């Protein structure tokens, strides 16, 4: 089986994986250098709690913005959420940001149409998604959202051009992104607690899930289309 459709796509995927890894490493080094208290869980939580509601609001707004403007990898933000707020609230705040940002991107595409989205995304991505959604429907959209390697911003913009209704899309985004977001948050919580082995295992599981789902994407899509869901 051919994993990538072309050498260019293989290079893009490998570059994305390398960028994600380097980004996490850079984030760790920067925090270790300039915010060392982050790696003292008790002290960190005390600092965050001093800001009251401001801290989670700022985090949610930042996460929402990054989805719309495609500024940072979403899972890097989720790792930060785990570091700052722990596994439960980190996941909750991350999902609020992801869902809001995805809904805003969806509505931008729905309101302003294809010309605006074409300025943001490559035409090939739009054409592939158009064809796919006609064949696979909601289960196919869920698969697109579930695959960690596919950014929610791209999915949200192109979904806004499709026949999907906003409530359906929001539900799919929340359920589909929740597993990977929770894993990234757990990795951040492990980093904050200096449990680096645990954090690396969570990150490895996220990367492995991305590779596996991307590798078998064609077979999965064919099964969904053939099932008539």
PDB file of C-alpha atoms in Angstrom:
ATOM      1  CA  UNK A   1       0.000   0.000   0.000  1.00  0.00           C
ATOM      2  CA  UNK A   2       1.202   3.482  -0.856  1.00  0.00           C
ATOM      3  CA  UNK A   3       1.078   5.667   2.221  1.00  0.00           C
ATOM      4  CA  UNK A   4       1.502   9.003   0.470  1.00  0.00           C
ATOM      5  CA  UNK A   5       0.158  10.021  -2.909  1.00  0.00           C
ATOM      6  CA  UNK A   6       3.422  11.669  -3.928  1.00  0.00           C
ATOM      7  CA  UNK A   7       6.929  12.358  -2.637  1.00  0.00           C
ATOM      8  CA  UNK A   8       5.822  15.938  -2.013  1.00  0.00           C
ATOM      9  CA  UNK A   9       3.010  14.812   0.296  1.00  0.00           C
ATOM     10  CA  UNK A  10       5.433  12.522   2.112  1.00  0.00           C
ATOM     11  CA  UNK A  11       7.829  15.402   2.657  1.00  0.00           C
ATOM     12  CA  UNK A  12       5.002  17.624   3.894  1.00  0.00           C
ATOM     13  CA  UNK A  13       3.804  14.969   6.355  1.00  0.00           C
ATOM     14  CA  UNK A  14       7.308  14.305   7.657  1.00  0.00           C
ATOM     15  CA  UNK A  15       8.019  18.018   7.910  1.00  0.00           C
ATOM     16  CA  UNK A  16       4.782  18.502   9.857  1.00  0.00           C
ATOM     17  CA  UNK A  17       5.669  15.690  12.252  1.00  0.00           C
ATOM     18  CA  UNK A  18       9.185  17.054  12.698  1.00  0.00           C
ATOM     19  CA  UNK A  19       7.805  20.555  13.242  1.00  0.00           C
ATOM     20  CA  UNK A  20       5.374  19.302  15.871  1.00  0.00           C
ATOM     21  CA  UNK A  21       8.173  17.484  17.709  1.00  0.00           C
ATOM     22  CA  UNK A  22      10.551  20.441  17.519  1.00  0.00           C
ATOM     23  CA  UNK A  23       7.777  22.765  18.630  1.00  0.00           C
ATOM     24  CA  UNK A  24       7.151  20.699  21.741  1.00  0.00           C
ATOM     25  CA  UNK A  25      10.880  20.535  22.458  1.00  0.00           C
ATOM     26  CA  UNK A  26      11.213  24.295  22.001  1.00  0.00           C
ATOM     27  CA  UNK A  27       8.211  24.927  24.212  1.00  0.00           C
ATOM     28  CA  UNK A  28       9.690  22.760  26.931  1.00  0.00           C
ATOM     29  CA  UNK A  29      13.085  24.493  26.783  1.00  0.00           C
ATOM     30  CA  UNK A  30      11.526  27.962  26.809  1.00  0.00           C
ATOM     31  CA  UNK A  31       9.318  27.176  29.789  1.00  0.00           C
ATOM     32  CA  UNK A  32      12.157  25.459  31.625  1.00  0.00           C
ATOM     33  CA  UNK A  33      14.346  28.544  31.098  1.00  0.00           C
ATOM     34  CA  UNK A  34      11.935  31.427  31.697  1.00  0.00           C
ATOM     35  CA  UNK A  35       9.126  29.891  33.745  1.00  0.00           C
ATOM     36  CA  UNK A  36      10.751  27.200  35.870  1.00  0.00           C
ATOM     37  CA  UNK A  37       7.891  27.197  38.374  1.00  0.00           C
ATOM     38  CA  UNK A  38       5.783  25.546  35.669  1.00  0.00           C
ATOM     39  CA  UNK A  39       7.535  22.281  36.502  1.00  0.00           C
ATOM     40  CA  UNK A  40       6.551  22.513  40.141  1.00  0.00           C
ATOM     41  CA  UNK A  41       2.902  21.339  39.989  1.00  0.00           C
ATOM     42  CA  UNK A  42       1.830  22.698  43.366  1.00  0.00           C
ATOM     43  CA  UNK A  43       3.455  26.084  42.816  1.00  0.00           C
ATOM     44  CA  UNK A  44       2.142  26.295  39.265  1.00  0.00           C
ATOM     45  CA  UNK A  45      -1.453  25.639  40.263  1.00  0.00           C
ATOM     46  CA  UNK A  46      -1.189  28.252  43.012  1.00  0.00           C
ATOM     47  CA  UNK A  47       0.011  30.858  40.497  1.00  0.00           C
ATOM     48  CA  UNK A  48      -2.776  30.022  38.034  1.00  0.00           C
ATOM     49  CA  UNK A  49      -5.426  30.087  40.756  1.00  0.00           C
ATOM     50  CA  UNK A  50      -4.359  33.606  41.724  1.00  0.00           C
ATOM     51  CA  UNK A  51      -5.684  34.865  38.398  1.00  0.00           C
ATOM     52  CA  UNK A  52      -9.142  33.454  39.084  1.00  0.00           C
ATOM     53  CA  UNK A  53     -11.373  33.318  35.980  1.00  0.00           C
ATOM     54  CA  UNK A  54      -8.937  35.395  33.949  1.00  0.00           C
ATOM     55  CA  UNK A  55      -6.554  32.489  33.326  1.00  0.00           C
ATOM     56  CA  UNK A  56      -9.064  30.057  31.768  1.00  0.00           C
ATOM     57  CA  UNK A  57     -10.755  32.863  29.806  1.00  0.00           C
ATOM     58  CA  UNK A  58      -7.440  33.990  28.321  1.00  0.00           C
ATOM     59  CA  UNK A  59      -6.544  30.409  27.466  1.00  0.00           C
ATOM     60  CA  UNK A  60      -9.915  29.716  25.823  1.00  0.00           C
ATOM     61  CA  UNK A  61      -9.760  32.936  23.792  1.00  0.00           C
ATOM     62  CA  UNK A  62      -6.196  32.180  22.693  1.00  0.00           C
ATOM     63  CA  UNK A  63      -7.175  28.648  21.675  1.00  0.00           C
ATOM     64  CA  UNK A  64     -10.205  29.953  19.778  1.00  0.00           C
ATOM     65  CA  UNK A  65      -8.092  32.485  17.893  1.00  0.00           C
ATOM     66  CA  UNK A  66      -5.418  29.951  16.958  1.00  0.00           C
ATOM     67  CA  UNK A  67      -8.048  27.734  15.353  1.00  0.00           C
ATOM     68  CA  UNK A  68      -9.398  30.571  13.201  1.00  0.00           C
ATOM     69  CA  UNK A  69      -6.114  32.167  12.174  1.00  0.00           C
ATOM     70  CA  UNK A  70      -4.137  28.900  11.991  1.00  0.00           C
ATOM     71  CA  UNK A  71      -1.347  30.433  14.063  1.00  0.00           C
ATOM     72  CA  UNK A  72      -0.162  27.487  16.178  1.00  0.00           C
ATOM     73  CA  UNK A  73      -0.593  23.719  16.219  1.00  0.00           C
ATOM     74  CA  UNK A  74      -3.751  23.015  18.204  1.00  0.00           C
ATOM     75  CA  UNK A  75      -2.236  20.143  20.141  1.00  0.00           C
ATOM     76  CA  UNK A  76       0.661  22.305  21.290  1.00  0.00           C
ATOM     77  CA  UNK A  77      -1.960  24.576  22.841  1.00  0.00           C
ATOM     78  CA  UNK A  78      -3.601  21.545  24.446  1.00  0.00           C
ATOM     79  CA  UNK A  79      -0.273  20.576  25.997  1.00  0.00           C
ATOM     80  CA  UNK A  80      -0.084  24.068  27.501  1.00  0.00           C
ATOM     81  CA  UNK A  81      -3.619  23.590  28.829  1.00  0.00           C
ATOM     82  CA  UNK A  82      -2.523  20.424  30.580  1.00  0.00           C
ATOM     83  CA  UNK A  83       0.449  22.185  32.097  1.00  0.00           C
ATOM     84  CA  UNK A  84      -1.613  25.106  33.382  1.00  0.00           C
ATOM     85  CA  UNK A  85      -4.885  23.540  34.453  1.00  0.00           C
ATOM     86  CA  UNK A  86      -4.370  19.821  34.901  1.00  0.00           C
ATOM     87  CA  UNK A  87      -6.119  16.965  33.084  1.00  0.00           C
ATOM     88  CA  UNK A  88      -9.793  17.711  33.790  1.00  0.00           C
ATOM     89  CA  UNK A  89      -9.993  21.488  33.430  1.00  0.00           C
ATOM     90  CA  UNK A  90      -7.253  21.488  30.792  1.00  0.00           C
ATOM     91  CA  UNK A  91      -9.345  19.186  28.621  1.00  0.00           C
ATOM     92  CA  UNK A  92     -12.544  21.134  29.331  1.00  0.00           C
ATOM     93  CA  UNK A  93     -11.035  24.517  28.455  1.00  0.00           C
ATOM     94  CA  UNK A  94      -9.279  23.091  25.405  1.00  0.00           C
ATOM     95  CA  UNK A  95     -12.499  21.643  24.027  1.00  0.00           C
ATOM     96  CA  UNK A  96     -14.345  24.917  24.572  1.00  0.00           C
ATOM     97  CA  UNK A  97     -11.653  26.750  22.603  1.00  0.00           C
ATOM     98  CA  UNK A  98     -11.496  24.146  19.851  1.00  0.00           C
ATOM     99  CA  UNK A  99     -15.275  24.034  19.476  1.00  0.00           C
ATOM    100  CA  UNK A 100     -15.711  27.815  19.463  1.00  0.00           C
ATOM    101  CA  UNK A 101     -12.857  28.342  17.020  1.00  0.00           C
ATOM    102  CA  UNK A 102     -14.112  25.625  14.701  1.00  0.00           C
ATOM    103  CA  UNK A 103     -17.645  27.063  14.768  1.00  0.00           C
ATOM    104  CA  UNK A 104     -16.347  30.550  13.939  1.00  0.00           C
ATOM    105  CA  UNK A 105     -14.260  29.237  11.023  1.00  0.00           C
ATOM    106  CA  UNK A 106     -17.279  27.244   9.813  1.00  0.00           C
ATOM    107  CA  UNK A 107     -19.494  30.351   9.915  1.00  0.00           C
ATOM    108  CA  UNK A 108     -16.890  32.497   8.134  1.00  0.00           C
ATOM    109  CA  UNK A 109     -16.869  30.008   5.260  1.00  0.00           C
ATOM    110  CA  UNK A 110     -20.671  29.704   5.303  1.00  0.00           C
ATOM    111  CA  UNK A 111     -21.219  33.483   5.280  1.00  0.00           C
ATOM    112  CA  UNK A 112     -18.511  34.595   2.863  1.00  0.00           C
ATOM    113  CA  UNK A 113     -18.337  31.580   0.570  1.00  0.00           C
ATOM    114  CA  UNK A 114     -15.732  29.747  -1.416  1.00  0.00           C
ATOM    115  CA  UNK A 115     -13.693  32.734  -2.680  1.00  0.00           C
ATOM    116  CA  UNK A 116     -12.630  33.607   0.877  1.00  0.00           C
ATOM    117  CA  UNK A 117     -11.766  30.005   1.738  1.00  0.00           C
ATOM    118  CA  UNK A 118      -9.793  29.604  -1.494  1.00  0.00           C
ATOM    119  CA  UNK A 119      -7.542  32.431  -0.329  1.00  0.00           C
ATOM    120  CA  UNK A 120      -6.766  30.464   2.827  1.00  0.00           C
ATOM    121  CA  UNK A 121      -6.580  26.893   1.543  1.00  0.00           C
ATOM    122  CA  UNK A 122      -5.256  25.073  -1.482  1.00  0.00           C
ATOM    123  CA  UNK A 123      -7.811  24.272  -4.161  1.00  0.00           C
ATOM    124  CA  UNK A 124      -6.846  20.576  -4.164  1.00  0.00           C
ATOM    125  CA  UNK A 125      -7.831  20.277  -0.499  1.00  0.00           C
ATOM    126  CA  UNK A 126     -11.224  21.780  -1.235  1.00  0.00           C
ATOM    127  CA  UNK A 127     -11.861  19.490  -4.195  1.00  0.00           C
ATOM    128  CA  UNK A 128     -10.911  16.352  -2.275  1.00  0.00           C
ATOM    129  CA  UNK A 129     -13.120  17.316   0.645  1.00  0.00           C
ATOM    130  CA  UNK A 130     -16.049  18.140  -1.668  1.00  0.00           C
ATOM    131  CA  UNK A 131     -15.866  14.728  -3.290  1.00  0.00           C
ATOM    132  CA  UNK A 132     -15.423  12.950  -0.016  1.00  0.00           C
ATOM    133  CA  UNK A 133     -18.338  14.578   1.801  1.00  0.00           C
ATOM    134  CA  UNK A 134     -20.684  13.682  -1.029  1.00  0.00           C
ATOM    135  CA  UNK A 135     -19.733  10.027  -0.633  1.00  0.00           C
ATOM    136  CA  UNK A 136     -19.248   9.563   3.115  1.00  0.00           C
ATOM    137  CA  UNK A 137     -21.519  12.111   4.833  1.00  0.00           C
ATOM    138  CA  UNK A 138     -21.422  12.677   8.595  1.00  0.00           C
ATOM    139  CA  UNK A 139     -19.420   9.502   9.414  1.00  0.00           C
ATOM    140  CA  UNK A 140     -16.788  10.634   6.958  1.00  0.00           C
ATOM    141  CA  UNK A 141     -16.688  14.091   8.480  1.00  0.00           C
ATOM    142  CA  UNK A 142     -16.246  12.480  11.882  1.00  0.00           C
ATOM    143  CA  UNK A 143     -13.278  10.514  10.537  1.00  0.00           C
ATOM    144  CA  UNK A 144     -11.697  13.685   9.187  1.00  0.00           C
ATOM    145  CA  UNK A 145     -12.086  15.330  12.596  1.00  0.00           C
ATOM    146  CA  UNK A 146     -10.901  12.246  14.450  1.00  0.00           C
ATOM    147  CA  UNK A 147      -7.577  11.977  12.587  1.00  0.00           C
ATOM    148  CA  UNK A 148      -5.169  13.992  14.774  1.00  0.00           C
ATOM    149  CA  UNK A 149      -2.872  14.942  11.894  1.00  0.00           C
ATOM    150  CA  UNK A 150      -5.595  16.946  10.136  1.00  0.00           C
ATOM    151  CA  UNK A 151      -5.873  20.499  11.560  1.00  0.00           C
ATOM    152  CA  UNK A 152      -9.288  21.610  12.779  1.00  0.00           C
ATOM    153  CA  UNK A 153      -8.961  24.972  11.035  1.00  0.00           C
ATOM    154  CA  UNK A 154      -8.780  23.415   7.562  1.00  0.00           C
ATOM    155  CA  UNK A 155     -11.634  21.026   8.321  1.00  0.00           C
ATOM    156  CA  UNK A 156     -13.787  23.830   9.697  1.00  0.00           C
ATOM    157  CA  UNK A 157     -13.357  26.148   6.721  1.00  0.00           C
ATOM    158  CA  UNK A 158     -14.083  23.489   4.123  1.00  0.00           C
ATOM    159  CA  UNK A 159     -16.979  22.060   6.141  1.00  0.00           C
ATOM    160  CA  UNK A 160     -18.559  25.516   6.100  1.00  0.00           C
ATOM    161  CA  UNK A 161     -18.835  25.191   2.326  1.00  0.00           C
ATOM    162  CA  UNK A 162     -20.614  21.846   2.525  1.00  0.00           C
ATOM    163  CA  UNK A 163     -24.185  20.784   3.226  1.00  0.00           C
ATOM    164  CA  UNK A 164     -23.504  20.095   6.917  1.00  0.00           C
ATOM    165  CA  UNK A 165     -25.533  22.095   9.430  1.00  0.00           C
ATOM    166  CA  UNK A 166     -23.701  23.981  12.174  1.00  0.00           C
ATOM    167  CA  UNK A 167     -25.148  21.979  15.136  1.00  0.00           C
ATOM    168  CA  UNK A 168     -24.125  18.711  13.457  1.00  0.00           C
ATOM    169  CA  UNK A 169     -20.660  20.037  12.707  1.00  0.00           C
ATOM    170  CA  UNK A 170     -20.159  21.322  16.264  1.00  0.00           C
ATOM    171  CA  UNK A 171     -21.198  17.955  17.725  1.00  0.00           C
ATOM    172  CA  UNK A 172     -18.852  16.106  15.371  1.00  0.00           C
ATOM    173  CA  UNK A 173     -15.939  18.427  16.189  1.00  0.00           C
ATOM    174  CA  UNK A 174     -16.435  18.072  19.926  1.00  0.00           C
ATOM    175  CA  UNK A 175     -16.701  14.283  19.893  1.00  0.00           C
ATOM    176  CA  UNK A 176     -14.049  13.765  17.239  1.00  0.00           C
ATOM    177  CA  UNK A 177     -11.407  16.058  18.725  1.00  0.00           C
ATOM    178  CA  UNK A 178     -11.976  15.077  22.345  1.00  0.00           C
ATOM    179  CA  UNK A 179      -9.790  11.910  22.416  1.00  0.00           C
ATOM    180  CA  UNK A 180      -6.684  13.506  20.882  1.00  0.00           C
ATOM    181  CA  UNK A 181      -7.130  16.721  22.862  1.00  0.00           C
ATOM    182  CA  UNK A 182      -7.381  14.750  26.106  1.00  0.00           C
ATOM    183  CA  UNK A 183      -4.197  12.853  25.259  1.00  0.00           C
ATOM    184  CA  UNK A 184      -2.322  16.103  24.530  1.00  0.00           C
ATOM    185  CA  UNK A 185      -3.570  17.611  27.795  1.00  0.00           C
ATOM    186  CA  UNK A 186      -2.445  14.531  29.711  1.00  0.00           C
ATOM    187  CA  UNK A 187       0.979  14.916  28.132  1.00  0.00           C
ATOM    188  CA  UNK A 188       1.097  18.518  29.353  1.00  0.00           C
ATOM    189  CA  UNK A 189       0.040  17.452  32.821  1.00  0.00           C
ATOM    190  CA  UNK A 190       2.835  14.888  32.801  1.00  0.00           C
ATOM    191  CA  UNK A 191       5.357  17.543  31.797  1.00  0.00           C
ATOM    192  CA  UNK A 192       4.194  19.818  34.614  1.00  0.00           C
ATOM    193  CA  UNK A 193       4.606  16.973  37.080  1.00  0.00           C
ATOM    194  CA  UNK A 194       8.080  16.127  35.695  1.00  0.00           C
ATOM    195  CA  UNK A 195       6.745  12.697  34.702  1.00  0.00           C
ATOM    196  CA  UNK A 196       8.526  12.788  31.394  1.00  0.00           C
ATOM    197  CA  UNK A 197       8.188   9.100  30.626  1.00  0.00           C
ATOM    198  CA  UNK A 198       4.426   9.317  31.037  1.00  0.00           C
ATOM    199  CA  UNK A 199       4.295  12.494  28.946  1.00  0.00           C
ATOM    200  CA  UNK A 200       6.374  10.925  26.184  1.00  0.00           C
ATOM    201  CA  UNK A 201       4.081   7.894  26.141  1.00  0.00           C
ATOM    202  CA  UNK A 202       1.021  10.098  25.718  1.00  0.00           C
ATOM    203  CA  UNK A 203       2.715  12.041  22.928  1.00  0.00           C
ATOM    204  CA  UNK A 204       3.861   8.809  21.267  1.00  0.00           C
ATOM    205  CA  UNK A 205       0.313   7.456  21.364  1.00  0.00           C
ATOM    206  CA  UNK A 206      -0.969  10.639  19.701  1.00  0.00           C
ATOM    207  CA  UNK A 207       1.660  10.456  16.977  1.00  0.00           C
ATOM    208  CA  UNK A 208       1.015   6.726  16.469  1.00  0.00           C
ATOM    209  CA  UNK A 209      -2.730   7.312  16.158  1.00  0.00           C
ATOM    210  CA  UNK A 210      -2.061   9.996  13.560  1.00  0.00           C
ATOM    211  CA  UNK A 211       0.182   7.711  11.534  1.00  0.00           C
ATOM    212  CA  UNK A 212      -2.154   4.704  11.703  1.00  0.00           C
ATOM    213  CA  UNK A 213      -5.323   6.597  10.793  1.00  0.00           C
ATOM    214  CA  UNK A 214      -3.540   8.428   7.988  1.00  0.00           C
ATOM    215  CA  UNK A 215      -2.033   5.170   6.687  1.00  0.00           C
ATOM    216  CA  UNK A 216      -5.392   3.382   6.525  1.00  0.00           C
ATOM    217  CA  UNK A 217      -7.457   6.431   5.588  1.00  0.00           C
ATOM    218  CA  UNK A 218      -8.395   5.155   2.126  1.00  0.00           C
ATOM    219  CA  UNK A 219      -9.613   1.780   3.407  1.00  0.00           C
ATOM    220  CA  UNK A 220     -11.578   3.419   6.216  1.00  0.00           C
ATOM    221  CA  UNK A 221     -13.186   5.895   3.843  1.00  0.00           C
ATOM    222  CA  UNK A 222     -14.109   3.098   1.439  1.00  0.00           C
ATOM    223  CA  UNK A 223     -15.728   1.131   4.256  1.00  0.00           C
ATOM    224  CA  UNK A 224     -17.714   4.177   5.353  1.00  0.00           C
ATOM    225  CA  UNK A 225     -18.848   4.932   1.822  1.00  0.00           C
ATOM    226  CA  UNK A 226     -19.780   1.291   1.162  1.00  0.00           C
ATOM    227  CA  UNK A 227     -21.740   1.018   4.405  1.00  0.00           C
ATOM    228  CA  UNK A 228     -24.237   3.604   3.256  1.00  0.00           C
ATOM    229  CA  UNK A 229     -24.196   5.484   6.595  1.00  0.00           C
TER     230      UNK A 229
END
